[in-house]
Amino acid sequence: MRSFSKLVFLLFPVIFSVGWIQLDANPSLFFHNLIFPVNTNTQRSYLEQKRIWLTGGSSGIGASLVCTLVEAQAKEVIISSRNVAKLENVIHKCQQKYPTSSTQLVIVPYDAMDSNQTTTAVGNAIMMASDGEIDILMLNSGIYQAKPALDTSMDETRRLTRVNYEAPVELAMELMRQNKWKERGHGHIVVSASVMAKGPQSLCSSYAASKAALKNYFQTLSTEEFGWLKVQVAIIGGTKTNMWHNLNYDVHQPHDVSLMDPDRVAQLMVRAMSSRFWWWHYEPWITKNVGLLYLVVSHYTPGLHAIMTHMVGAARQVSYQQDHSDLLDLKAIIRNLAKTRFSETIYTHNTE
């Protein structure tokens, strides 16, 4: 018995390390999806009756969400963005991929930058929904930032705040009022936030602030209206999307090895939102294991997290100054850290 206990003690770090490497979500969501994946009958039975409105559906995670919802046989998916042609391409792709799906796909144009469109877009979405009711609102629109705070203009900060925070809040409030969610006694909001919403990271000051505001607003709303409203805020790590190419300045995209696949992100999000035990996935973490480590450390050891984020921040700054790279790869970060004077800077701060 003693030898067996010793063997378990010796093997546990190895087993834990191997398991950790495989994780790309918090363990409860990872194993829930592993045992009951997206296309199971349990998930389909929930979504078959749901009318869903998804913003930011023209590319990236949004486009993958559309196809995942089609695969899961959602009753109806209304998709919005400012680029109608791209939305039409997404619909065509998803219908080709899942030709036997009964999901109805509808387009409602919406530009998050234009607040004058909000009331009309909500009215159009309700009008296009079967029976004039929307059950789930998925807020997925967003834009990115990848440069230092001192190089970011206030106009850029306002644009990030508008698209990432103000527009989703405005749209959700207008939908709940027009569609009388509180009077109906039920509603469900799923928000795409970011790992950056949980703590600081260099080159992302305004982006992180807008995503933190988004997360905190909807989680606060949840505490106020939990009797009838479901709110889930997905904390998503770096993902292979066009968000770097959509910037109006030159930034090199991180290597794919450090990024999530958008189809995998969509699969995990739909798994979380369709769970009967949705409270278990109130705040799903969907990111590579490096991102999970960031989240765990920020949650439980803020002092260590502060040191870690400043070290990573220094390494990312070096990369940005060299070739305008948005560095996320752990090995490259460690290499760049050797080029910085981080320890000297810490010593200087401590002696001033």
CSV table of C-alpha atoms in Angstrom, one decimal:
chain,number,residue,atom,x,y,z
A,1,MET,CA,0.0,0.0,0.0
A,2,ARG,CA,2.9,2.3,0.9
A,3,SER,CA,4.6,1.7,-2.5
A,4,PHE,CA,1.3,2.4,-4.3
A,5,SER,CA,0.9,5.7,-2.5
A,6,LYS,CA,4.5,6.6,-3.4
A,7,LEU,CA,3.9,5.7,-7.0
A,8,VAL,CA,0.7,7.9,-7.1
A,9,PHE,CA,2.7,10.7,-5.5
A,10,LEU,CA,5.4,10.5,-8.1
A,11,LEU,CA,3.1,10.2,-11.1
A,12,PHE,CA,0.7,12.9,-10.1
A,13,PRO,CA,2.8,15.9,-11.3
A,14,VAL,CA,3.3,14.0,-14.6
A,15,ILE,CA,-0.4,13.3,-15.0
A,16,PHE,CA,-1.4,16.8,-14.0
A,17,SER,CA,1.1,18.3,-16.5
A,18,VAL,CA,-0.1,16.2,-19.4
A,19,GLY,CA,-3.7,17.0,-18.5
A,20,TRP,CA,-3.0,20.7,-18.2
A,21,ILE,CA,-1.4,20.8,-21.7
A,22,GLN,CA,-4.6,19.4,-23.2
A,23,LEU,CA,-6.9,21.9,-21.6
A,24,ASP,CA,-8.3,24.8,-23.8
A,25,ALA,CA,-11.1,25.7,-21.4
A,26,ASN,CA,-11.8,25.7,-17.7
A,27,PRO,CA,-11.9,22.0,-16.6
A,28,SER,CA,-15.7,21.8,-16.0
A,29,LEU,CA,-16.5,23.1,-19.5
A,30,PHE,CA,-13.7,21.0,-21.1
A,31,PHE,CA,-15.0,17.8,-19.7
A,32,HIS,CA,-18.6,18.7,-20.1
A,33,ASN,CA,-18.0,19.2,-23.8
A,34,LEU,CA,-15.8,16.1,-24.0
A,35,ILE,CA,-18.6,13.9,-22.6
A,36,PHE,CA,-21.6,15.8,-24.2
A,37,PRO,CA,-20.3,17.4,-27.4
A,38,VAL,CA,-22.2,20.0,-29.5
A,39,ASN,CA,-24.1,17.6,-31.6
A,40,THR,CA,-25.6,15.5,-28.9
A,41,ASN,CA,-29.4,15.1,-28.6
A,42,THR,CA,-29.5,16.8,-25.2
A,43,GLN,CA,-28.1,20.0,-26.6
A,44,ARG,CA,-30.2,19.9,-29.7
A,45,SER,CA,-33.4,19.5,-27.7
A,46,TYR,CA,-32.6,22.8,-25.9
A,47,LEU,CA,-31.7,24.8,-29.0
A,48,GLU,CA,-34.4,23.4,-31.3
A,49,GLN,CA,-36.9,25.8,-29.8
A,50,LYS,CA,-34.6,28.9,-29.5
A,51,ARG,CA,-34.6,32.0,-31.6
A,52,ILE,CA,-31.1,33.5,-31.4
A,53,TRP,CA,-29.8,36.9,-32.5
A,54,LEU,CA,-26.0,37.0,-33.0
A,55,THR,CA,-24.0,40.1,-33.7
A,56,GLY,CA,-20.5,40.1,-35.3
A,57,GLY,CA,-21.5,37.1,-37.4
A,58,SER,CA,-19.6,37.9,-40.6
A,59,SER,CA,-16.2,36.4,-39.7
A,60,GLY,CA,-14.0,34.8,-37.1
A,61,ILE,CA,-15.7,33.5,-34.0
A,62,GLY,CA,-19.0,34.9,-35.1
A,63,ALA,CA,-19.0,33.0,-38.4
A,64,SER,CA,-18.0,29.8,-36.6
A,65,LEU,CA,-20.8,30.3,-34.1
A,66,VAL,CA,-23.4,30.5,-36.9
A,67,CYS,CA,-22.2,27.2,-38.3
A,68,THR,CA,-22.1,25.6,-34.8
A,69,LEU,CA,-25.7,26.7,-34.1
A,70,VAL,CA,-26.8,25.3,-37.5
A,71,GLU,CA,-25.1,22.0,-36.6
A,72,ALA,CA,-26.9,22.0,-33.2
A,73,GLN,CA,-30.2,22.5,-35.0
A,74,ALA,CA,-31.1,25.9,-33.4
A,75,LYS,CA,-34.6,26.9,-34.5
A,76,GLU,CA,-33.6,30.3,-35.9
A,77,VAL,CA,-30.4,32.4,-36.0
A,78,ILE,CA,-30.6,36.1,-36.9
A,79,ILE,CA,-27.1,37.3,-37.8
A,80,SER,CA,-25.9,40.9,-37.9
A,81,SER,CA,-22.9,42.9,-39.0
A,82,ARG,CA,-22.4,45.9,-41.2
A,83,ASN,CA,-21.1,43.7,-44.1
A,84,VAL,CA,-24.2,42.0,-45.6
A,85,ALA,CA,-22.1,40.3,-48.4
A,86,LYS,CA,-20.0,38.6,-45.8
A,87,LEU,CA,-23.1,37.5,-43.9
A,88,GLU,CA,-24.5,35.9,-47.1
A,89,ASN,CA,-21.2,34.0,-47.6
A,90,VAL,CA,-21.4,32.7,-44.0
A,91,ILE,CA,-24.9,31.5,-44.6
A,92,HIS,CA,-24.0,29.8,-47.8
A,93,LYS,CA,-21.0,28.1,-46.1
A,94,CYS,CA,-23.0,26.8,-43.1
A,95,GLN,CA,-25.8,25.5,-45.3
A,96,GLN,CA,-23.4,23.7,-47.5
A,97,LYS,CA,-21.6,22.2,-44.4
A,98,TYR,CA,-24.9,21.1,-42.8
A,99,PRO,CA,-27.4,20.6,-45.6
A,100,THR,CA,-29.9,18.6,-43.5
A,101,SER,CA,-30.1,21.2,-40.7
A,102,SER,CA,-33.6,22.8,-40.2
A,103,THR,CA,-32.1,26.0,-38.8
A,104,GLN,CA,-33.6,29.2,-40.4
A,105,LEU,CA,-30.9,31.9,-41.1
A,106,VAL,CA,-31.9,35.5,-41.4
A,107,ILE,CA,-29.8,38.7,-41.9
A,108,VAL,CA,-30.4,42.0,-40.1
A,109,PRO,CA,-27.8,44.7,-41.0
A,110,TYR,CA,-26.3,46.5,-38.0
A,111,ASP,CA,-23.3,48.8,-37.6
A,112,ALA,CA,-22.1,49.0,-34.0
A,113,MET,CA,-20.5,52.4,-34.6
A,114,ASP,CA,-23.8,54.0,-35.5
A,115,SER,CA,-26.0,54.5,-32.4
A,116,ASN,CA,-28.8,55.8,-34.6
A,117,GLN,CA,-29.2,52.3,-36.1
A,118,THR,CA,-29.9,50.5,-32.8
A,119,THR,CA,-33.6,51.0,-32.4
A,120,THR,CA,-34.3,50.2,-36.1
A,121,ALA,CA,-32.0,47.1,-36.0
A,122,VAL,CA,-33.8,45.8,-32.9
A,123,GLY,CA,-37.2,46.4,-34.4
A,124,ASN,CA,-36.1,44.6,-37.6
A,125,ALA,CA,-34.7,41.6,-35.7
A,126,ILE,CA,-37.9,41.2,-33.7
A,127,MET,CA,-40.0,41.5,-36.9
A,128,MET,CA,-37.9,38.8,-38.6
A,129,ALA,CA,-38.0,36.4,-35.7
A,130,SER,CA,-40.7,33.8,-35.7
A,131,ASP,CA,-43.6,34.8,-33.4
A,132,GLY,CA,-41.8,38.1,-33.0
A,133,GLU,CA,-39.8,36.8,-30.0
A,134,ILE,CA,-36.0,36.5,-29.5
A,135,ASP,CA,-34.9,34.1,-26.8
A,136,ILE,CA,-31.1,34.5,-26.8
A,137,LEU,CA,-28.9,37.5,-27.6
A,138,MET,CA,-25.2,36.7,-28.4
A,139,LEU,CA,-23.1,39.8,-28.3
A,140,ASN,CA,-20.0,39.0,-30.3
A,141,SER,CA,-19.0,42.2,-32.1
A,142,GLY,CA,-15.6,43.6,-31.3
A,143,ILE,CA,-12.5,45.4,-32.5
A,144,TYR,CA,-8.9,45.0,-31.3
A,145,GLN,CA,-6.0,47.2,-30.3
A,146,ALA,CA,-2.3,46.2,-30.5
A,147,LYS,CA,-0.1,49.2,-29.6
A,148,PRO,CA,1.1,51.1,-26.5
A,149,ALA,CA,-1.3,53.3,-24.6
A,150,LEU,CA,0.8,56.4,-25.3
A,151,ASP,CA,0.6,55.8,-29.0
A,152,THR,CA,-3.2,55.4,-28.9
A,153,SER,CA,-5.3,58.5,-29.7
A,154,MET,CA,-8.5,59.3,-27.8
A,155,ASP,CA,-10.4,58.9,-31.1
A,156,GLU,CA,-9.1,55.3,-31.2
A,157,THR,CA,-10.1,54.8,-27.6
A,158,ARG,CA,-13.6,56.1,-28.2
A,159,ARG,CA,-14.0,53.8,-31.1
A,160,LEU,CA,-13.0,50.8,-29.1
A,161,THR,CA,-15.3,51.8,-26.2
A,162,ARG,CA,-18.2,52.3,-28.6
A,163,VAL,CA,-17.9,49.0,-30.4
A,164,ASN,CA,-16.8,46.8,-27.5
A,165,TYR,CA,-18.9,48.3,-24.7
A,166,GLU,CA,-21.4,50.9,-25.5
A,167,ALA,CA,-23.0,49.3,-28.6
A,168,PRO,CA,-23.5,45.8,-26.9
A,169,VAL,CA,-25.1,47.4,-23.8
A,170,GLU,CA,-27.3,49.7,-25.9
A,171,LEU,CA,-28.4,46.8,-28.1
A,172,ALA,CA,-29.2,44.6,-25.2
A,173,MET,CA,-31.2,47.2,-23.3
A,174,GLU,CA,-33.2,48.1,-26.4
A,175,LEU,CA,-34.0,44.5,-27.2
A,176,MET,CA,-35.1,43.7,-23.6
A,177,ARG,CA,-37.4,46.7,-23.7
A,178,GLN,CA,-38.8,46.3,-27.2
A,179,ASN,CA,-39.2,42.5,-26.9
A,180,LYS,CA,-40.5,42.8,-23.3
A,181,TRP,CA,-38.2,40.2,-21.9
A,182,LYS,CA,-38.9,41.1,-18.2
A,183,GLU,CA,-42.7,40.9,-18.8
A,184,ARG,CA,-42.2,37.5,-20.5
A,185,GLY,CA,-40.2,36.3,-17.6
A,186,HIS,CA,-37.2,35.0,-19.4
A,187,GLY,CA,-34.2,35.9,-21.5
A,188,HIS,CA,-30.6,34.9,-22.1
A,189,ILE,CA,-27.6,37.0,-23.0
A,190,VAL,CA,-24.2,35.5,-24.0
A,191,VAL,CA,-21.3,37.9,-24.1
A,192,SER,CA,-17.9,37.5,-25.8
A,193,ALA,CA,-15.4,39.1,-23.5
A,194,SER,CA,-11.7,38.5,-23.4
A,195,VAL,CA,-8.9,37.2,-21.1
A,196,MET,CA,-7.8,40.9,-21.1
A,197,ALA,CA,-11.0,41.7,-19.2
A,198,LYS,CA,-9.6,39.8,-16.2
A,199,GLY,CA,-6.3,41.7,-15.9
A,200,PRO,CA,-3.8,44.1,-17.6
A,201,GLN,CA,-1.7,43.3,-20.6
A,202,SER,CA,0.6,45.6,-22.6
A,203,LEU,CA,-0.4,46.9,-26.0
A,204,CYS,CA,-4.1,46.4,-25.1
A,205,SER,CA,-4.9,49.3,-22.7
A,206,SER,CA,-8.2,50.6,-24.3
A,207,TYR,CA,-9.2,47.1,-25.6
A,208,ALA,CA,-8.8,45.6,-22.1
A,209,ALA,CA,-10.7,48.5,-20.5
A,210,SER,CA,-13.6,48.2,-22.9
A,211,LYS,CA,-13.8,44.4,-22.4
A,212,ALA,CA,-13.6,44.7,-18.6
A,213,ALA,CA,-16.4,47.2,-18.7
A,214,LEU,CA,-18.5,44.9,-20.9
A,215,LYS,CA,-17.9,41.9,-18.6
A,216,ASN,CA,-18.6,43.8,-15.4
A,217,TYR,CA,-21.7,45.5,-16.8
A,218,PHE,CA,-23.5,42.3,-17.8
A,219,GLN,CA,-22.4,40.4,-14.7
A,220,THR,CA,-23.8,43.2,-12.6
A,221,LEU,CA,-27.0,43.2,-14.6
A,222,SER,CA,-27.2,39.4,-13.8
A,223,THR,CA,-27.1,40.1,-10.1
A,224,GLU,CA,-30.0,42.5,-10.5
A,225,GLU,CA,-32.3,40.5,-12.8
A,226,PHE,CA,-31.3,36.9,-12.0
A,227,GLY,CA,-34.9,35.9,-11.4
A,228,TRP,CA,-35.7,35.9,-15.1
A,229,LEU,CA,-32.5,36.7,-17.0
A,230,LYS,CA,-29.6,34.3,-17.8
A,231,VAL,CA,-26.2,36.0,-18.4
A,232,GLN,CA,-23.0,34.3,-19.4
A,233,VAL,CA,-19.8,36.1,-20.1
A,234,ALA,CA,-17.2,34.0,-22.1
A,235,ILE,CA,-13.6,34.9,-21.3
A,236,ILE,CA,-11.9,34.1,-24.6
A,237,GLY,CA,-8.2,34.0,-25.3
A,238,GLY,CA,-6.3,34.8,-28.5
A,239,THR,CA,-8.0,33.3,-31.5
A,240,LYS,CA,-7.2,32.9,-35.2
A,241,THR,CA,-9.3,35.6,-36.7
A,242,ASN,CA,-9.0,38.7,-38.9
A,243,MET,CA,-8.9,41.2,-36.0
A,244,TRP,CA,-5.2,42.0,-36.6
A,245,HIS,CA,-5.8,42.5,-40.3
A,246,ASN,CA,-8.7,44.8,-39.6
A,247,LEU,CA,-6.5,47.3,-37.7
A,248,ASN,CA,-5.7,50.5,-39.6
A,249,TYR,CA,-2.0,50.3,-38.6
A,250,ASP,CA,0.7,47.7,-39.2
A,251,VAL,CA,0.8,44.9,-36.7
A,252,HIS,CA,2.2,41.3,-37.1
A,253,GLN,CA,-0.3,38.7,-36.1
A,254,PRO,CA,0.9,36.2,-33.4
A,255,HIS,CA,2.0,32.7,-34.5
A,256,ASP,CA,-0.9,30.2,-34.8
A,257,VAL,CA,0.5,28.0,-32.1
A,258,SER,CA,-0.5,30.5,-29.5
A,259,LEU,CA,-4.0,31.0,-30.8
A,260,MET,CA,-7.3,29.1,-30.5
A,261,ASP,CA,-9.2,27.8,-33.5
A,262,PRO,CA,-12.5,29.8,-33.9
A,263,ASP,CA,-14.5,26.6,-34.6
A,264,ARG,CA,-13.3,25.2,-31.2
A,265,VAL,CA,-14.2,28.4,-29.4
A,266,ALA,CA,-17.6,28.4,-31.0
A,267,GLN,CA,-18.1,24.7,-30.0
A,268,LEU,CA,-17.2,25.4,-26.4
A,269,MET,CA,-19.4,28.6,-26.2
A,270,VAL,CA,-22.5,26.8,-27.6
A,271,ARG,CA,-21.8,23.9,-25.2
A,272,ALA,CA,-21.8,26.3,-22.3
A,273,MET,CA,-24.9,28.3,-23.3
A,274,SER,CA,-27.0,25.2,-24.0
A,275,SER,CA,-26.3,23.5,-20.7
A,276,ARG,CA,-29.2,22.9,-18.4
A,277,PHE,CA,-26.8,23.6,-15.6
A,278,TRP,CA,-25.8,26.9,-17.1
A,279,TRP,CA,-24.7,28.3,-13.7
A,280,TRP,CA,-21.7,26.0,-14.0
A,281,HIS,CA,-20.7,28.0,-17.0
A,282,TYR,CA,-21.6,31.4,-15.8
A,283,GLU,CA,-18.1,32.6,-16.8
A,284,PRO,CA,-16.6,30.1,-19.1
A,285,TRP,CA,-12.8,30.4,-19.7
A,286,ILE,CA,-12.0,29.5,-23.3
A,287,THR,CA,-8.2,29.9,-24.1
A,288,LYS,CA,-5.0,27.9,-24.5
A,289,ASN,CA,-3.3,26.7,-21.4
A,290,VAL,CA,-1.1,29.7,-21.1
A,291,GLY,CA,-4.2,31.9,-21.0
A,292,LEU,CA,-5.7,29.6,-18.4
A,293,LEU,CA,-2.6,30.0,-16.3
A,294,TYR,CA,-2.9,33.8,-16.6
A,295,LEU,CA,-6.5,33.6,-15.4
A,296,VAL,CA,-5.8,31.2,-12.5
A,297,VAL,CA,-2.8,33.3,-11.3
A,298,SER,CA,-4.8,36.6,-11.6
A,299,HIS,CA,-7.7,35.1,-9.6
A,300,TYR,CA,-5.8,33.5,-6.7
A,301,THR,CA,-2.4,35.3,-6.5
A,302,PRO,CA,-2.7,38.9,-7.5
A,303,GLY,CA,0.8,39.8,-6.3
A,304,LEU,CA,2.4,37.1,-8.4
A,305,HIS,CA,0.2,38.0,-11.3
A,306,ALA,CA,1.4,41.6,-11.1
A,307,ILE,CA,5.0,40.5,-11.4
A,308,MET,CA,4.1,38.1,-14.2
A,309,THR,CA,2.1,40.7,-16.3
A,310,HIS,CA,4.9,43.3,-16.0
A,311,MET,CA,7.5,40.7,-17.1
A,312,VAL,CA,5.3,39.7,-20.1
A,313,GLY,CA,4.5,43.3,-20.8
A,314,ALA,CA,8.2,44.2,-21.0
A,315,ALA,CA,8.8,41.3,-23.4
A,316,ARG,CA,5.8,42.3,-25.6
A,317,GLN,CA,7.1,45.9,-25.7
A,318,VAL,CA,10.5,44.7,-27.0
A,319,SER,CA,8.7,42.7,-29.8
A,320,TYR,CA,6.5,45.7,-30.7
A,321,GLN,CA,9.5,48.0,-30.9
A,322,GLN,CA,11.4,45.6,-33.1
A,323,ASP,CA,8.9,44.8,-35.8
A,324,HIS,CA,5.4,45.7,-34.5
A,325,SER,CA,4.6,42.2,-33.5
A,326,ASP,CA,1.7,41.4,-31.1
A,327,LEU,CA,3.6,38.7,-29.2
A,328,LEU,CA,1.6,35.9,-27.5
A,329,ASP,CA,3.9,32.8,-27.9
A,330,LEU,CA,5.4,31.9,-24.5
A,331,LYS,CA,8.8,30.8,-25.8
A,332,ALA,CA,9.2,34.0,-27.7
A,333,ILE,CA,8.2,36.0,-24.6
A,334,ILE,CA,10.8,34.3,-22.5
A,335,ARG,CA,13.5,35.0,-25.2
A,336,ASN,CA,12.5,38.6,-25.3
A,337,LEU,CA,12.5,39.0,-21.6
A,338,ALA,CA,16.2,38.2,-21.6
A,339,LYS,CA,16.7,41.4,-23.7
A,340,THR,CA,14.9,43.6,-21.2
A,341,ARG,CA,16.2,45.2,-18.0
A,342,PHE,CA,13.2,44.1,-16.0
A,343,SER,CA,15.1,43.1,-12.9
A,344,GLU,CA,17.0,46.4,-12.9
A,345,THR,CA,13.7,48.4,-13.3
A,346,ILE,CA,12.1,46.6,-10.4
A,347,TYR,CA,15.2,47.3,-8.2
A,348,THR,CA,15.1,51.0,-9.2
A,349,HIS,CA,11.4,51.3,-8.3
A,350,ASN,CA,12.1,49.6,-4.9
A,351,THR,CA,14.9,52.0,-4.0
A,352,GLU,CA,13.3,55.3,-5.0
